[in-house]
Short mmCIF file of C-alpha atoms in Angstrom, two decimals:
data_model
loop_
_atom_site.label_atom_id
_atom_site.label_comp_id
_atom_site.label_asym_id
_atom_site.label_seq_id
_atom_site.Cartn_x
_atom_site.Cartn_y
_atom_site.Cartn_z
CA MET A 1 25.05 91.46 165.94
CA ARG A 2 26.10 92.60 162.76
CA ILE A 3 28.28 91.57 160.35
CA GLY A 4 29.98 94.15 157.52
CA LYS A 5 28.48 93.74 154.21
CA LYS A 6 32.31 93.46 153.02
CA ARG A 7 32.90 90.01 155.20
CA ILE A 8 29.90 88.64 153.58
CA THR A 9 30.92 89.06 150.56
CA ALA A 10 34.00 87.82 150.91
CA CYS A 11 32.04 84.93 152.87
CA LEU A 12 29.96 84.28 149.74
CA LEU A 13 32.97 84.67 146.76
CA SER A 14 34.87 82.00 148.71
CA ALA A 15 31.07 79.25 148.97
CA ALA A 16 31.05 80.23 145.43
CA LEU A 17 34.56 79.14 144.47
CA LEU A 18 35.08 75.59 146.29
CA LEU A 19 31.25 75.03 145.28
CA PHE A 20 32.30 76.01 141.07
CA THR A 21 35.57 73.82 141.51
CA SER A 22 33.24 70.86 142.58
CA MET A 23 30.59 70.86 140.26
CA ILE A 24 32.10 71.97 136.95
CA PRO A 25 32.62 69.72 133.93
CA VAL A 26 36.94 68.42 133.92
CA GLN A 27 38.34 69.98 130.65
CA ALA A 28 42.17 70.13 131.45
CA SER A 29 44.44 72.38 129.68
CA THR A 30 46.61 69.11 127.92
CA ALA A 31 49.90 71.58 129.09
CA LEU A 32 48.91 71.68 132.92
CA GLU A 33 47.40 67.56 132.36
CA GLU A 34 50.99 67.11 131.31
CA SER A 35 53.16 68.53 134.28
CA ILE A 36 50.30 67.03 137.20
CA LYS A 37 51.10 63.21 135.39
CA GLN A 38 55.05 64.37 135.44
CA LYS A 39 55.18 65.23 139.36
CA GLN A 40 52.59 62.18 139.77
CA GLN A 41 55.63 60.17 138.29
CA ALA A 42 58.32 62.01 139.53
CA ILE A 43 57.08 61.01 143.44
CA SER A 44 56.85 57.34 141.87
CA ASP A 45 60.69 57.77 141.00
CA ALA A 46 61.25 59.07 144.69
CA GLN A 47 60.15 56.34 146.10
CA SER A 48 61.35 54.33 144.47
CA GLU A 49 64.97 55.40 144.71
CA LYS A 50 64.96 55.96 148.25
CA LYS A 51 63.72 52.20 148.42
CA LYS A 52 66.90 51.24 145.88
CA ILE A 53 69.02 53.19 148.05
CA GLN A 54 68.33 51.11 151.37
CA SER A 55 68.66 47.64 149.61
CA ASN A 56 72.29 48.89 148.61
CA ILE A 57 73.43 49.20 152.06
CA SER A 58 76.31 47.26 152.71
CA ASP A 59 76.44 44.87 155.65
CA ILE A 60 80.16 45.95 156.99
CA LYS A 61 79.64 43.24 159.74
CA SER A 62 78.82 39.82 156.54
CA MET A 63 81.70 41.27 154.87
CA VAL A 64 84.72 41.72 157.96
CA SER A 65 83.35 37.95 158.53
CA GLN A 66 83.53 36.21 155.20
CA LEU A 67 87.03 38.11 154.94
CA GLN A 68 87.49 36.21 158.12
CA LYS A 69 86.73 33.10 156.19
CA SER A 70 88.67 33.63 153.60
CA LYS A 71 91.68 34.76 154.95
CA LYS A 72 94.77 31.97 154.12
CA ASP A 73 97.69 34.16 154.46
CA LEU A 74 98.53 38.62 155.09
CA GLU A 75 98.70 38.88 151.25
CA THR A 76 95.75 37.30 150.13
CA TYR A 77 93.50 38.94 152.89
CA VAL A 78 95.39 42.14 152.26
CA ALA A 79 94.06 42.05 148.11
CA GLN A 80 90.61 40.75 149.26
CA LEU A 81 90.33 43.98 151.26
CA ASP A 82 90.93 46.12 148.83
CA GLY A 83 88.58 44.46 147.06
CA GLN A 84 86.10 45.04 149.30
CA LEU A 85 87.36 48.74 150.00
CA ASP A 86 87.14 49.51 145.57
CA ASP A 87 83.44 48.45 146.14
CA LEU A 88 82.84 50.52 149.16
CA GLU A 89 84.47 53.75 147.54
CA ASN A 90 82.83 53.43 144.37
CA LYS A 91 78.96 53.28 146.03
CA ILE A 92 80.18 56.10 148.16
CA GLU A 93 81.26 58.54 144.80
CA ASP A 94 77.84 56.87 143.72
CA LEU A 95 76.18 57.96 146.84
CA LYS A 96 77.82 62.05 146.63
CA GLU A 97 76.55 62.09 143.02
CA GLU A 98 73.18 61.21 143.78
CA ILE A 99 73.13 63.80 146.79
CA THR A 100 74.66 66.21 144.48
CA ALA A 101 71.79 65.46 141.81
CA LYS A 102 68.74 64.99 144.59
CA LYS A 103 70.13 69.20 145.76
CA THR A 104 69.42 70.47 142.02
CA GLU A 105 66.00 68.46 141.70
CA ILE A 106 65.71 69.86 144.59
CA GLU A 107 65.65 73.66 144.03
CA GLU A 108 63.94 73.22 141.01
CA THR A 109 61.06 71.56 142.56
CA LYS A 110 61.20 74.80 145.03
CA ALA A 111 61.13 76.85 142.32
CA ASP A 112 58.02 75.39 140.52
CA ILE A 113 56.22 75.55 143.97
CA GLU A 114 56.49 79.45 144.16
CA GLN A 115 55.29 79.59 140.31
CA ALA A 116 52.47 77.25 140.63
CA GLN A 117 51.67 79.27 144.32
CA ALA A 118 52.20 82.44 142.42
CA VAL A 119 49.60 81.06 139.32
CA ALA A 120 47.10 80.09 141.54
CA ASP A 121 47.25 82.85 143.65
CA GLN A 122 46.84 84.89 141.15
CA GLN A 123 44.16 82.68 139.42
CA TYR A 124 41.91 83.02 142.55
CA GLU A 125 42.36 86.85 142.93
CA ASP A 126 41.03 87.18 138.95
CA MET A 127 38.16 84.87 139.26
CA LYS A 128 36.62 86.67 143.04
CA THR A 129 37.14 89.97 140.29
CA ARG A 130 35.25 88.09 137.61
CA LEU A 131 32.27 87.47 140.59
CA ARG A 132 32.50 90.56 141.90
CA TYR A 133 31.63 92.48 138.30
CA LEU A 134 29.01 89.65 137.63
CA TYR A 135 27.72 90.87 141.37
CA ARG A 136 27.78 94.92 140.39
CA ASN A 137 26.45 93.98 136.61
CA GLY A 138 23.19 91.75 137.60
CA LYS A 139 24.77 88.70 136.09
CA GLY A 140 25.47 86.92 139.38
CA ASN A 141 23.07 88.17 141.58
CA GLY A 142 20.65 85.00 141.58
CA TYR A 143 23.34 83.06 142.44
CA LEU A 144 24.24 85.10 145.64
CA GLU A 145 21.41 85.86 146.57
CA LEU A 146 20.35 81.37 146.57
CA LEU A 147 23.71 81.22 148.10
CA ALA A 148 23.05 83.73 151.26
CA ASN A 149 18.89 83.06 151.39
CA ALA A 150 19.96 78.84 151.63
CA GLY A 151 19.03 77.27 154.97
CA SER A 152 21.90 75.57 155.20
CA PHE A 153 25.01 73.93 152.94
CA ALA A 154 23.13 71.16 151.53
CA ASP A 155 20.13 73.48 150.98
CA MET A 156 22.68 75.66 148.53
CA LEU A 157 23.94 71.80 146.62
CA ASN A 158 20.21 71.31 146.22
CA GLN A 159 19.12 74.50 144.49
CA ALA A 160 22.96 74.24 142.30
CA GLY A 161 21.57 73.50 139.17
CA TYR A 162 21.83 77.30 138.47
CA VAL A 163 25.61 76.53 138.21
CA GLU A 164 25.29 74.57 134.87
CA GLN A 165 24.32 78.66 133.89
CA LEU A 166 27.62 80.17 133.91
CA SER A 167 29.22 80.59 130.64
CA SER A 168 31.76 78.18 129.01
CA TYR A 169 34.37 81.28 130.10
CA ASP A 170 34.28 81.15 133.68
CA SER A 171 34.05 77.19 133.71
CA ARG A 172 37.25 76.69 132.37
CA LYS A 173 39.02 79.47 134.55
CA LEU A 174 37.39 77.27 137.61
CA GLU A 175 38.71 74.52 136.40
CA GLU A 176 42.23 75.46 135.32
CA TYR A 177 42.40 76.93 139.03
CA ARG A 178 41.11 73.58 140.42
CA GLN A 179 44.32 71.87 138.55
CA SER A 180 46.39 74.48 139.70
CA VAL A 181 46.28 73.28 143.11
CA GLU A 182 46.18 70.02 142.06
CA TYR A 183 49.84 70.84 140.84
CA LEU A 184 50.82 72.73 143.80
CA GLU A 185 49.77 70.35 145.97
CA LEU A 186 51.65 67.43 143.77
CA CYS A 187 55.04 70.01 143.88
CA LYS A 188 54.91 69.67 147.85
CA GLN A 189 54.37 66.42 148.46
CA THR A 190 57.44 65.92 145.06
CA LEU A 191 59.56 68.20 147.37
CA GLU A 192 59.03 66.06 150.78
CA GLU A 193 59.65 62.70 148.51
CA GLU A 194 62.93 63.99 147.60
CA GLU A 195 64.16 65.35 150.59
CA ASP A 196 63.17 62.23 151.93
CA VAL A 197 65.86 60.65 149.17
CA LEU A 198 68.33 62.52 149.73
CA ASN A 199 68.23 62.35 153.55
CA THR A 200 68.27 58.53 153.08
CA ALA A 201 70.82 59.02 150.65
CA GLN A 202 72.94 61.16 153.20
CA ALA A 203 71.97 58.12 155.88
CA SER A 204 73.30 55.70 153.51
CA LEU A 205 76.69 57.72 152.75
CA GLU A 206 77.68 58.31 156.71
CA LYS A 207 76.87 54.98 157.17
CA GLU A 208 79.88 53.37 154.03
CA GLN A 209 82.42 55.73 154.86
CA GLN A 210 81.71 54.20 158.27
CA ALA A 211 82.53 50.72 156.63
CA VAL A 212 84.69 52.17 155.17
CA ASN A 213 86.65 52.99 158.41
CA THR A 214 85.90 49.66 159.95
CA LEU A 215 87.73 48.05 157.22
CA ILE A 216 90.42 49.84 157.36
CA SER A 217 90.54 49.44 160.79
CA GLU A 218 90.45 45.40 160.74
CA LYS A 219 93.45 45.64 158.56
CA GLU A 220 95.38 48.04 160.12
CA GLN A 221 94.61 45.38 163.25
CA GLN A 222 96.11 42.82 161.45
CA ILE A 223 98.88 44.06 160.11
CA VAL A 224 99.77 45.05 163.59
CA ALA A 225 99.12 41.70 164.84
CA TYR A 226 100.84 40.09 162.80
CA GLN A 227 103.95 42.04 162.56
CA GLY A 228 104.29 42.94 166.17
CA ASP A 229 103.24 38.75 167.36
CA ILE A 230 106.87 37.30 168.49
CA SER A 231 106.53 33.84 167.38
CA ASN A 232 105.99 35.73 163.55
CA LYS A 233 108.61 38.28 164.23
CA GLU A 234 111.39 36.48 162.40
CA ALA A 235 108.98 35.19 159.46
CA ALA A 236 107.63 38.94 159.53
CA ILE A 237 110.92 40.74 158.80
CA LYS A 238 111.52 38.46 156.31
CA GLU A 239 107.61 38.85 154.60
CA TYR A 240 108.59 42.94 154.65
CA GLU A 241 112.20 42.37 152.78
CA ALA A 242 110.13 40.55 150.40
CA ASP A 243 108.03 43.04 149.78
CA ILE A 244 110.31 45.77 149.85
CA SER A 245 112.26 43.15 147.13
CA ALA A 246 109.27 43.19 145.48
CA GLN A 247 108.63 46.62 144.94
CA ASN A 248 112.11 47.22 143.89
CA ALA A 249 111.45 44.38 141.15
CA THR A 250 108.79 45.71 139.95
CA ILE A 251 109.61 49.80 139.74
CA ALA A 252 112.74 47.93 138.25
CA ALA A 253 111.53 45.87 135.62
CA LEU A 254 108.99 49.33 134.65
CA GLU A 255 111.98 51.78 134.33
CA LYS A 256 113.76 48.96 132.44
CA ALA A 257 110.80 48.67 129.72
CA VAL A 258 110.72 52.54 129.31
CA ALA A 259 114.05 52.90 128.84
CA ALA A 260 113.47 49.95 126.26
CA ASP A 261 110.84 52.28 124.98
CA LYS A 262 113.18 55.22 125.34
CA ALA A 263 116.31 53.96 122.87
CA LYS A 264 113.93 53.87 119.88
CA LEU A 265 112.84 56.94 119.57
CA GLU A 266 114.93 59.52 118.34
CA GLU A 267 117.23 61.61 120.38
CA GLU A 268 115.58 64.79 119.72
CA ASN A 269 111.86 63.35 120.80
CA ARG A 270 112.99 61.57 124.40
CA LEU A 271 112.00 63.44 127.42
CA LYS A 272 113.89 64.67 129.16
CA TYR A 273 113.67 66.40 133.00
CA ASP A 274 114.54 70.28 132.55
CA GLY A 275 115.27 70.60 136.38
CA GLY A 276 112.75 72.40 137.67
CA MET A 277 110.89 71.73 141.54
CA PHE A 278 108.62 69.06 142.29
CA GLN A 279 104.80 70.32 143.34
CA MET A 280 103.42 68.73 146.76
CA PRO A 281 101.45 66.08 145.35
CA CYS A 282 99.13 66.66 148.34
CA PRO A 283 98.78 70.09 148.84
CA GLY A 284 97.37 71.50 151.99
CA TYR A 285 98.15 68.15 153.91
CA THR A 286 101.84 68.70 154.69
CA ARG A 287 102.44 65.93 158.04
CA ILE A 288 104.94 63.65 157.53
CA SER A 289 103.68 60.52 159.25
CA ASP A 290 107.37 58.94 158.03
CA ASP A 291 110.24 60.61 156.71
CA TYR A 292 112.73 59.17 153.86
CA GLY A 293 115.76 57.55 155.27
CA ASN A 294 116.91 55.10 158.11
CA ARG A 295 114.13 54.94 161.22
CA MET A 296 112.35 52.07 163.27
CA HIS A 297 109.54 50.50 161.99
CA PRO A 298 106.73 50.82 163.86
CA THR A 299 105.92 47.46 164.45
CA LEU A 300 108.68 45.39 163.59
CA LYS A 301 110.22 47.42 165.65
CA VAL A 302 113.75 46.75 163.96
CA GLN A 303 115.61 49.28 161.94
CA LYS A 304 115.02 49.45 158.44
CA PHE A 305 114.49 52.19 155.22
CA HIS A 306 112.23 53.68 154.69
CA ASN A 307 112.14 54.86 150.96
CA GLY A 308 110.06 57.06 150.81
CA VAL A 309 108.11 60.25 152.74
CA ASP A 310 104.28 59.62 154.10
CA PHE A 311 102.38 62.18 154.08
CA ALA A 312 99.33 62.06 156.69
CA ALA A 313 95.88 63.05 154.50
CA PRO A 314 92.07 61.40 155.11
CA SER A 315 90.87 59.29 152.42
CA GLY A 316 89.49 60.72 149.04
CA THR A 317 91.72 63.38 148.89
CA ALA A 318 93.14 64.34 145.80
CA ILE A 319 96.86 62.92 144.69
CA LEU A 320 98.02 65.34 142.19
CA ALA A 321 101.38 65.11 139.77
CA ALA A 322 104.92 66.28 141.18
CA TYR A 323 105.91 67.05 137.92
CA SER A 324 104.65 66.64 134.30
CA GLY A 325 105.52 63.69 133.00
CA ASN A 326 104.25 59.99 131.33
CA VAL A 327 102.46 57.43 133.34
CA VAL A 328 104.39 54.21 132.85
CA ALA A 329 102.52 52.38 135.28
CA ALA A 330 98.56 52.89 137.05
CA SER A 331 98.32 49.56 138.78
CA TYR A 332 97.78 46.89 141.65
CA ASN A 333 99.89 45.50 144.10
CA SER A 334 99.60 43.49 147.10
CA SER A 335 102.40 45.51 148.53
CA MET A 336 101.89 48.79 147.29
CA GLY A 337 98.14 48.99 146.52
CA ASN A 338 96.94 51.04 143.90
CA TYR A 339 99.93 53.25 142.16
CA VAL A 340 100.98 55.54 140.10
CA MET A 341 104.39 55.61 138.76
CA ILE A 342 105.32 58.78 136.74
CA ASP A 343 108.41 59.02 134.09
CA HIS A 344 110.10 62.26 134.21
CA GLY A 345 112.97 61.63 132.12
CA ASP A 346 116.23 61.40 132.24
CA GLY A 347 116.06 58.63 134.66
CA LEU A 348 114.14 60.79 137.02
CA TYR A 349 110.72 58.96 138.17
CA THR A 350 108.06 59.51 141.19
CA ILE A 351 105.96 57.13 142.49
CA TYR A 352 102.81 57.17 144.48
CA MET A 353 101.67 54.50 146.63
CA HIS A 354 98.12 53.07 148.49
CA ALA A 355 95.52 55.55 146.70
CA SER A 356 91.85 54.85 146.94
CA LYS A 357 91.34 54.94 143.49
CA LEU A 358 93.55 55.85 140.13
CA TYR A 359 92.48 58.12 137.90
CA VAL A 360 95.02 58.10 135.12
CA SER A 361 96.05 55.13 133.49
CA THR A 362 98.97 53.77 131.30
CA GLY A 363 100.72 55.37 128.68
CA GLN A 364 98.57 58.79 129.86
CA SER A 365 100.78 62.40 129.76
CA VAL A 366 100.27 64.04 132.63
CA SER A 367 101.01 67.65 133.07
CA LYS A 368 102.50 69.32 136.75
CA GLY A 369 99.73 69.35 139.29
CA ALA A 370 97.15 67.28 137.31
CA THR A 371 95.45 64.64 139.93
CA ILE A 372 96.29 61.41 138.87
CA ALA A 373 94.99 59.27 142.04
CA ALA A 374 93.05 59.87 145.77
CA VAL A 375 94.74 59.11 148.94
CA GLY A 376 93.77 56.01 150.89
CA SER A 377 94.96 52.62 152.30
CA THR A 378 95.25 50.10 150.06
CA GLY A 379 98.39 47.26 149.88
CA ARG A 380 100.34 47.15 153.57
CA SER A 381 99.03 50.38 154.91
CA THR A 382 97.39 50.68 158.42
CA GLY A 383 95.74 54.23 157.57
CA PRO A 384 94.91 57.04 154.80
CA HIS A 385 98.15 58.31 153.57
CA LEU A 386 100.28 59.00 150.60
CA HIS A 387 103.98 57.60 150.31
CA PHE A 388 105.57 59.44 147.56
CA SER A 389 108.86 57.95 146.24
CA VAL A 390 111.27 59.46 143.89
CA ARG A 391 113.88 57.16 141.92
CA SER A 392 117.32 58.29 139.64
CA ASN A 393 118.80 56.79 137.08
CA GLY A 394 117.17 53.24 138.94
CA SER A 395 117.75 54.01 143.43
CA TYR A 396 115.55 55.91 145.27
CA VAL A 397 116.60 58.98 145.95
CA SER A 398 115.19 61.76 149.09
CA PRO A 399 111.83 63.42 147.53
CA TRP A 400 113.03 66.63 149.46
CA ASN A 401 115.75 66.75 147.10
CA TYR A 402 113.16 68.13 144.44
CA LEU A 403 110.31 69.28 146.36
CA LYS A 404 109.20 72.94 147.48
#
């Protein structure tokens, strides 16, 4: 069977390149050497990162077990559980940041691969062109004949002393190609490791979010079971009334403190409410799970006054300031959970309860629509929602008087 001259030449060129890259001395390009070291370190870092993520996954069964063991009363239990929820929320935020950063690193590595592949391909083509040039000008005939006439690959290696006759230029170019190929392979390995870390982080994020849901469900079951128990009915009603009374006392004390501070200021510098309408504190989530006014308490099964509007929204949803004002409280209370209270002037306040996160602090000025917290289920809450209240001159009023 006859084989075309071009095909034979291509085979010889490939064999020559393979042989050269295995026998030339290592004279590395400093920049490329450094890039290779960086990729090797990146692979090692990614492997460590994956192990760290895996080792930090929360043991939800152990957490629930410990909470049950330490539970003395409902108030203490709720406060302890909210502390666990806060830890989980922090882990979730860290994982989200890590996932975002890892996605950026993956895109950068993909760009590195494309660039390294282009460089390696160009170097390969340049070397083939160089060998063809040597062959056509009689400078490479001896070597190509050596390759063509060798009885076996072993014979070819035994006679490869001819390689030493290559110019330092050719040796250097072939070594650069070898390093480019090595760097390309490291880039691909880095991509695999980074994608593995990303998958691990995403799986961990799902587990942590499931853990949050488990703890919220655990709290809901305990609150409902306690308040729904016939033997505890009277005690539960008294506790509920005590909770509302404590809330009112806390809020009234804050209002009194603000009023005292305002009295020290000149009249022209005092915060004044300009009469504008509030915006919805959870835009996009307008379903009302419990409205303002008298209603049948869901677990106590008695008529009770509800001093705000409950907006049903997923945990983590942004809570916005309904109107501009000054933050007079950003704190935690076993009944209200994480809460924010904003003074809008002239005795008008808004209160935002049961948040998973607080993004403002006491004394801070906020503008209408600014993100102040995130929806959660802290305090006496049986599921993620925002309890939104409005007070005017020391009394609760309907939020609908001010909301658009």
